[in-house]
mmCIF file of C-alpha atoms in Angstrom:
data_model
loop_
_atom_site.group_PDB
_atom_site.id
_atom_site.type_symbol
_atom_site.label_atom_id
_atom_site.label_comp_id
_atom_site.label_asym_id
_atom_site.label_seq_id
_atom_site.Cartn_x
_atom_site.Cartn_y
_atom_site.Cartn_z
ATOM 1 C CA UNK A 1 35.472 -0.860 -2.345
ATOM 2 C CA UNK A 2 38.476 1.551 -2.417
ATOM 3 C CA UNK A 3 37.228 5.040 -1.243
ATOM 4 C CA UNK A 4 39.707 8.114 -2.766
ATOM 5 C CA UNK A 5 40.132 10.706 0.100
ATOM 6 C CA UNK A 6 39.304 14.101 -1.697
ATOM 7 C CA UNK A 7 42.232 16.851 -0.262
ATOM 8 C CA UNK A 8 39.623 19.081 1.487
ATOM 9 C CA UNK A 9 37.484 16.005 3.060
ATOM 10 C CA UNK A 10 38.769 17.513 6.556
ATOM 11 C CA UNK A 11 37.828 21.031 5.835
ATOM 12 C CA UNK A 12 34.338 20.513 4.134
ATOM 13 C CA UNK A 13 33.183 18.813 6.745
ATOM 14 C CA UNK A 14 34.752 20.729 10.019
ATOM 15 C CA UNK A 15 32.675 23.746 8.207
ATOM 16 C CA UNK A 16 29.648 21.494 7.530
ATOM 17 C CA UNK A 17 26.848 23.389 9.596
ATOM 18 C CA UNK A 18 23.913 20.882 8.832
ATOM 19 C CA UNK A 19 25.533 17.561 10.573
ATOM 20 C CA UNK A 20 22.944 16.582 12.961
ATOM 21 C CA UNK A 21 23.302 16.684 16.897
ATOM 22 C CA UNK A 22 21.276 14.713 19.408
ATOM 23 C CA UNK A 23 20.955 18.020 21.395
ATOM 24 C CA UNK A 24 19.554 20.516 18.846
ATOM 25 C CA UNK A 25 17.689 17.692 16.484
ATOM 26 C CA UNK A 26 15.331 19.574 13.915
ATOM 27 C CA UNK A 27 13.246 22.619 16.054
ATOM 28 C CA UNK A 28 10.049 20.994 15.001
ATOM 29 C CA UNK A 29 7.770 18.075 15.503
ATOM 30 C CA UNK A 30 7.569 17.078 11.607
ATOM 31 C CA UNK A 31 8.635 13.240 10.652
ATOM 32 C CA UNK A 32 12.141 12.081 10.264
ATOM 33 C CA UNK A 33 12.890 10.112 7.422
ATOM 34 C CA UNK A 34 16.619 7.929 7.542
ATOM 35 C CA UNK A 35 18.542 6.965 4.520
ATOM 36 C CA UNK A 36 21.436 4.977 5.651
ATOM 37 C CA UNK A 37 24.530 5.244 3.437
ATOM 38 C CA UNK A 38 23.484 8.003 1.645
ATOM 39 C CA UNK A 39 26.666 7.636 -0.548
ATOM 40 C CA UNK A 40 26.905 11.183 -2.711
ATOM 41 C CA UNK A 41 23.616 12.629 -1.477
ATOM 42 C CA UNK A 42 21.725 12.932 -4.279
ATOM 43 C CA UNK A 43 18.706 11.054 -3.333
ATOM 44 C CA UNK A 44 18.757 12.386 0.055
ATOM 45 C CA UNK A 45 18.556 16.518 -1.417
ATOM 46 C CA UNK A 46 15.580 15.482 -3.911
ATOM 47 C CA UNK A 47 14.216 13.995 -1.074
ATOM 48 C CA UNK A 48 14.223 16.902 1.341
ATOM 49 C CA UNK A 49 13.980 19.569 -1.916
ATOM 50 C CA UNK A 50 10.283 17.362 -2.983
ATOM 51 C CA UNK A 51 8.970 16.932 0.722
ATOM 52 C CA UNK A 52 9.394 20.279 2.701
ATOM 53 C CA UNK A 53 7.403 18.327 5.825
ATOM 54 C CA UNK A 54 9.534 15.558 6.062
ATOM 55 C CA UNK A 55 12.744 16.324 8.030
ATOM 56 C CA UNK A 56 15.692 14.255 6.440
ATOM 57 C CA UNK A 57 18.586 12.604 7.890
ATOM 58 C CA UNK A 58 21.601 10.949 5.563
ATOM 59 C CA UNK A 59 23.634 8.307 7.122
ATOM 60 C CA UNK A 60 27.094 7.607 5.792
ATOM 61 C CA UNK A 61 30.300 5.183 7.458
ATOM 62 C CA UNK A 62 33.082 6.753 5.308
ATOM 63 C CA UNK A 63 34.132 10.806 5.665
ATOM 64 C CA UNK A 64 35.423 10.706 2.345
ATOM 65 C CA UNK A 65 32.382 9.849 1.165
ATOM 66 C CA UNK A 66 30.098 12.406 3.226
ATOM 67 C CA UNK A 67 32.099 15.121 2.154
ATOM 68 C CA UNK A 68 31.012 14.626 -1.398
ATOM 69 C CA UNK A 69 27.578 14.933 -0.371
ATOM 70 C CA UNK A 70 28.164 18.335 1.727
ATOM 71 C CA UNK A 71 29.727 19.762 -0.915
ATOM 72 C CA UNK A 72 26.062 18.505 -3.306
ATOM 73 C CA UNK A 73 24.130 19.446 -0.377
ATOM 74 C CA UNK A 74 25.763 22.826 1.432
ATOM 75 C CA UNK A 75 24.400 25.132 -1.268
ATOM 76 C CA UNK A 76 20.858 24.872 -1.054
ATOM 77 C CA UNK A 77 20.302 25.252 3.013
ATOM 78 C CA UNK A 78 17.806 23.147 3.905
ATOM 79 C CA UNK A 79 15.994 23.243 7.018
ATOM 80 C CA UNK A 80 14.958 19.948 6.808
ATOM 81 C CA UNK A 81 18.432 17.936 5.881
ATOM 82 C CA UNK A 82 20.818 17.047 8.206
ATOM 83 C CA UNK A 83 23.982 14.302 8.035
ATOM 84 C CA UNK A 84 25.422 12.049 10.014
ATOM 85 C CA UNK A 85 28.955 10.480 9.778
ATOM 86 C CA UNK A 86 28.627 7.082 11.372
ATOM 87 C CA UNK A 87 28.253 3.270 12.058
ATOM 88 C CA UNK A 88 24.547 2.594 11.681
ATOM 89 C CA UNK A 89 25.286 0.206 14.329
ATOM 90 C CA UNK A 90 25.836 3.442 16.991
ATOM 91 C CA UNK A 91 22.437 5.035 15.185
ATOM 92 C CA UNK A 92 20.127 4.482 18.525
ATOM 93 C CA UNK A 93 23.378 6.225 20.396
ATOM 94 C CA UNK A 94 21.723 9.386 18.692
ATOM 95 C CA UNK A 95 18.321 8.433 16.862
ATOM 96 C CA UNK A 96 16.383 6.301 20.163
ATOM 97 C CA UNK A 97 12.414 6.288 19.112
ATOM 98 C CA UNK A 98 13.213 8.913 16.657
ATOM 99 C CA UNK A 99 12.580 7.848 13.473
ATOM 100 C CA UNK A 100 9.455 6.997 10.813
ATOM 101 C CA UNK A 101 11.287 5.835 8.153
ATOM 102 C CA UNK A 102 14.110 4.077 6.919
ATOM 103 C CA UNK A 103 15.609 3.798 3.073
ATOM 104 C CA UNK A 104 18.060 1.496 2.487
ATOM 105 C CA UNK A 105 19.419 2.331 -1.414
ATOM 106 C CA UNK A 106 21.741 0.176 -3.098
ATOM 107 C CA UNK A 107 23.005 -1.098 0.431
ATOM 108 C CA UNK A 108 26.686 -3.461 0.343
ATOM 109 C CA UNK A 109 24.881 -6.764 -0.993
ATOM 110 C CA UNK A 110 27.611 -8.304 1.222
ATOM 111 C CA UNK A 111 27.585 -11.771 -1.051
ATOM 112 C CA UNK A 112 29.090 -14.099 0.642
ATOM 113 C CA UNK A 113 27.517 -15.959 3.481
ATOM 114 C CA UNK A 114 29.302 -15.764 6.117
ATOM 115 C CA UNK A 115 29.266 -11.876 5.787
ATOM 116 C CA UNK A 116 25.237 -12.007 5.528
ATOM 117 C CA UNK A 117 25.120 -10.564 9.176
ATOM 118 C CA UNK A 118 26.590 -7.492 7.942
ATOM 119 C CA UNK A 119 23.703 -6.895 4.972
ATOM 120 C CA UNK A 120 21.691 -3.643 6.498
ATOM 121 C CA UNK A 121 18.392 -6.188 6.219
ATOM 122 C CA UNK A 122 20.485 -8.741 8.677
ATOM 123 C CA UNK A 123 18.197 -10.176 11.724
ATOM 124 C CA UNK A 124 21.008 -8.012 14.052
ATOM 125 C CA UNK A 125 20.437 -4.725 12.020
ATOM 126 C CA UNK A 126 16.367 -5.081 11.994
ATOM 127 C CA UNK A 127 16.654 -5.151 15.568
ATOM 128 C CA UNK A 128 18.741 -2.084 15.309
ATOM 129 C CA UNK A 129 16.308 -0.470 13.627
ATOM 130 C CA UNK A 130 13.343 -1.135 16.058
ATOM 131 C CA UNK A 131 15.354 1.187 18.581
ATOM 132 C CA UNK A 132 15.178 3.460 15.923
ATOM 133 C CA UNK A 133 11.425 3.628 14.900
ATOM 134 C CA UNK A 134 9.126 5.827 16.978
ATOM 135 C CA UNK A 135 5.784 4.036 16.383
ATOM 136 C CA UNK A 136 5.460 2.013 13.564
ATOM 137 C CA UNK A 137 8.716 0.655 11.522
ATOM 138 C CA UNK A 138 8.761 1.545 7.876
ATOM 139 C CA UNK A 139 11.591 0.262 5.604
ATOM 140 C CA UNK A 140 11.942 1.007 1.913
ATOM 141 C CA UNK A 141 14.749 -0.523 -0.010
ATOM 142 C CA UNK A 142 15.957 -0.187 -3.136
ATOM 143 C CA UNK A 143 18.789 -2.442 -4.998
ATOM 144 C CA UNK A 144 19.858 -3.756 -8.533
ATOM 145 C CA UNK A 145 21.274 -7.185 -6.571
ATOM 146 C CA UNK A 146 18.759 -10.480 -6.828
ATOM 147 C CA UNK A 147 19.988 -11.990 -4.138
ATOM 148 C CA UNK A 148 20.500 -9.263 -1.458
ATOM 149 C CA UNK A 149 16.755 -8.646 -2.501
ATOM 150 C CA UNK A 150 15.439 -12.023 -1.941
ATOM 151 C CA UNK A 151 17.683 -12.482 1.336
ATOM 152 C CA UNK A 152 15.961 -8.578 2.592
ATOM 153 C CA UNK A 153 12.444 -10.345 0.948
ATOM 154 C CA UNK A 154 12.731 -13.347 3.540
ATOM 155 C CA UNK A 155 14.519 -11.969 6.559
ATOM 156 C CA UNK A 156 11.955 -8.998 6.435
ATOM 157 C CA UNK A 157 9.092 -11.369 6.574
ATOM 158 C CA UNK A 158 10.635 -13.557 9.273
ATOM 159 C CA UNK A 159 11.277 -10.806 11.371
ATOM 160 C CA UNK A 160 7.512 -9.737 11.305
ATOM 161 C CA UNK A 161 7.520 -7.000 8.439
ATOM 162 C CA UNK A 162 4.477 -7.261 6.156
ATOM 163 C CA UNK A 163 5.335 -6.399 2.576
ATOM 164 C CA UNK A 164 3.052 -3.323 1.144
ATOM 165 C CA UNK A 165 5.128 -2.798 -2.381
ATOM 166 C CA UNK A 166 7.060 -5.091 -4.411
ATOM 167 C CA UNK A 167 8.853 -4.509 -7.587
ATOM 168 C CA UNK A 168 11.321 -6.328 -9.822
ATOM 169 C CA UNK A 169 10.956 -3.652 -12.285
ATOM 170 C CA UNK A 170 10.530 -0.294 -10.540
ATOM 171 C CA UNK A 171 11.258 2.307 -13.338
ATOM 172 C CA UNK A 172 8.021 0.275 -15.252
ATOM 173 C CA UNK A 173 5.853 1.145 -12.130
ATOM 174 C CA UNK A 174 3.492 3.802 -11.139
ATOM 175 C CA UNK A 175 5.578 4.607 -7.880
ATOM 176 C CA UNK A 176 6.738 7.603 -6.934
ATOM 177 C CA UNK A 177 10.558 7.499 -7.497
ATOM 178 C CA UNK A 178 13.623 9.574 -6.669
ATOM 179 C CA UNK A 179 16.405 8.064 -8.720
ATOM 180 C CA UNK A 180 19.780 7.652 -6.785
ATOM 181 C CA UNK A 181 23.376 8.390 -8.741
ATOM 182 C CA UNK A 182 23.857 4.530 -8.746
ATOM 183 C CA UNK A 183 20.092 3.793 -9.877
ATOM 184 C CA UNK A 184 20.693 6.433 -12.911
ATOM 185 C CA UNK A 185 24.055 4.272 -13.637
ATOM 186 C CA UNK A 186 22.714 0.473 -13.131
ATOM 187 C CA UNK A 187 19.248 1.704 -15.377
ATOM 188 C CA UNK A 188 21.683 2.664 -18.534
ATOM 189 C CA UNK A 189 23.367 -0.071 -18.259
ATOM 190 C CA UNK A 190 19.866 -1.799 -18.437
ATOM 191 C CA UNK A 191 19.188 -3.169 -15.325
ATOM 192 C CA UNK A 192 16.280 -3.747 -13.479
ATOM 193 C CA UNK A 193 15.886 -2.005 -9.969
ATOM 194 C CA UNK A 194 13.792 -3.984 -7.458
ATOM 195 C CA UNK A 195 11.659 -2.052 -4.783
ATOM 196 C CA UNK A 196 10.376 -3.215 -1.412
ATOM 197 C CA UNK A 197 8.227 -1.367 0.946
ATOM 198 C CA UNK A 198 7.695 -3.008 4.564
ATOM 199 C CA UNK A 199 6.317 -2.250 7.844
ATOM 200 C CA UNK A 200 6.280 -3.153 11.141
ATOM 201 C CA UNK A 201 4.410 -2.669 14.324
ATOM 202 C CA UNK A 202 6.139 -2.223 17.276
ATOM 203 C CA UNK A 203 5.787 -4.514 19.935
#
């Protein structure tokens, strides 16, 4: 994936004032909800713009990136949105028995096998994840790729996750839905998005 560096990338975020610090987290007690690689954001402000009492946290690897979705975001001053610009390997670094739930949208399908450990649904990244998870882990996942579906299907289950939603055809479903700029793309292209919803408890 080649990743254009937009001229201001440095500037937009060095003025960001909504990237989120261990120290100050959110002022309140209310849920927080994780979408890692939150790509250009879009998901992430319906998200926080639809559920007031959810506090929201994007996760994106590449600057470049992020700085798209400050400049979506940076308008509308949410209380309850804040970024991060990281690994999601480093996430319990910052996020340790923090979190309620996790959205994984259109993740790096990461094809070939002997990449599988990187897929964000990997054995090595669930257990990730339950450093993550406060009480109970909750994973939603959303993808137009078969196989990185059936792979997150079967390593989910192995792992322990029971499977509450399923969908190989989410826009034909009575589920609540915020589309992501990639979901608008793959559905006009006529594609079929599939949905998982999985939890967890903690041991």
């Amino acid at each position: 994936m080649r990743i254009r560096n937009p001229k201001d990338k440095e500037e937009v975020i060095n003025s960001c004032n909504f990237i989120y610090k261990a120290e100050e987290g959110f002022k309140n007690n209310l849920p927080i909800h994780l979408e890692i690689g939150m790509g250009k954001g879009q998901f992430l402000l319906n998200m926080a713009l639809n559920n007031p009492y959810i506090n929201f946290i994007g996760v994106e690897k590449y600057s470049a990136i992020a700085s798209i979705a400050i400049k979506k975001i940076r308008d509308y001053e949410l209380p309850n949105l804040k970024i991060l610009i990281m690994d999601a390997q480093n996430l319990p670094d910052i996020l340790k028995n923090k979190v309620s739930c996790i959205y994984l949208n259109f993740s790096d399908p990461w094809p070939k096998k002997r990449h599988a450990k990187r897929r964000l649904t990997s054995p090595g990244f669930l257990k990730i994840y339950d450093l993550l998870f406060q009480d109970k882990c909750l994973i939603i996942q959303k993808t137009d790729n078969q196989e990185l579906f059936d792979y997150s299907l079967e390593s989910l289950q192995e792992y322990g996750y029971i499977i509450d939603e399923l969908s190989y055809d989410l826009h034909q479903e009575n589920i609540f839905n915020i589309k992501t700029e990639y979901e608008e793309k793959f559905s006009k292209e006529g594609i079929k998005i599939k949905y998982l919803k999985a939890h967890k408890d903690l041991k």
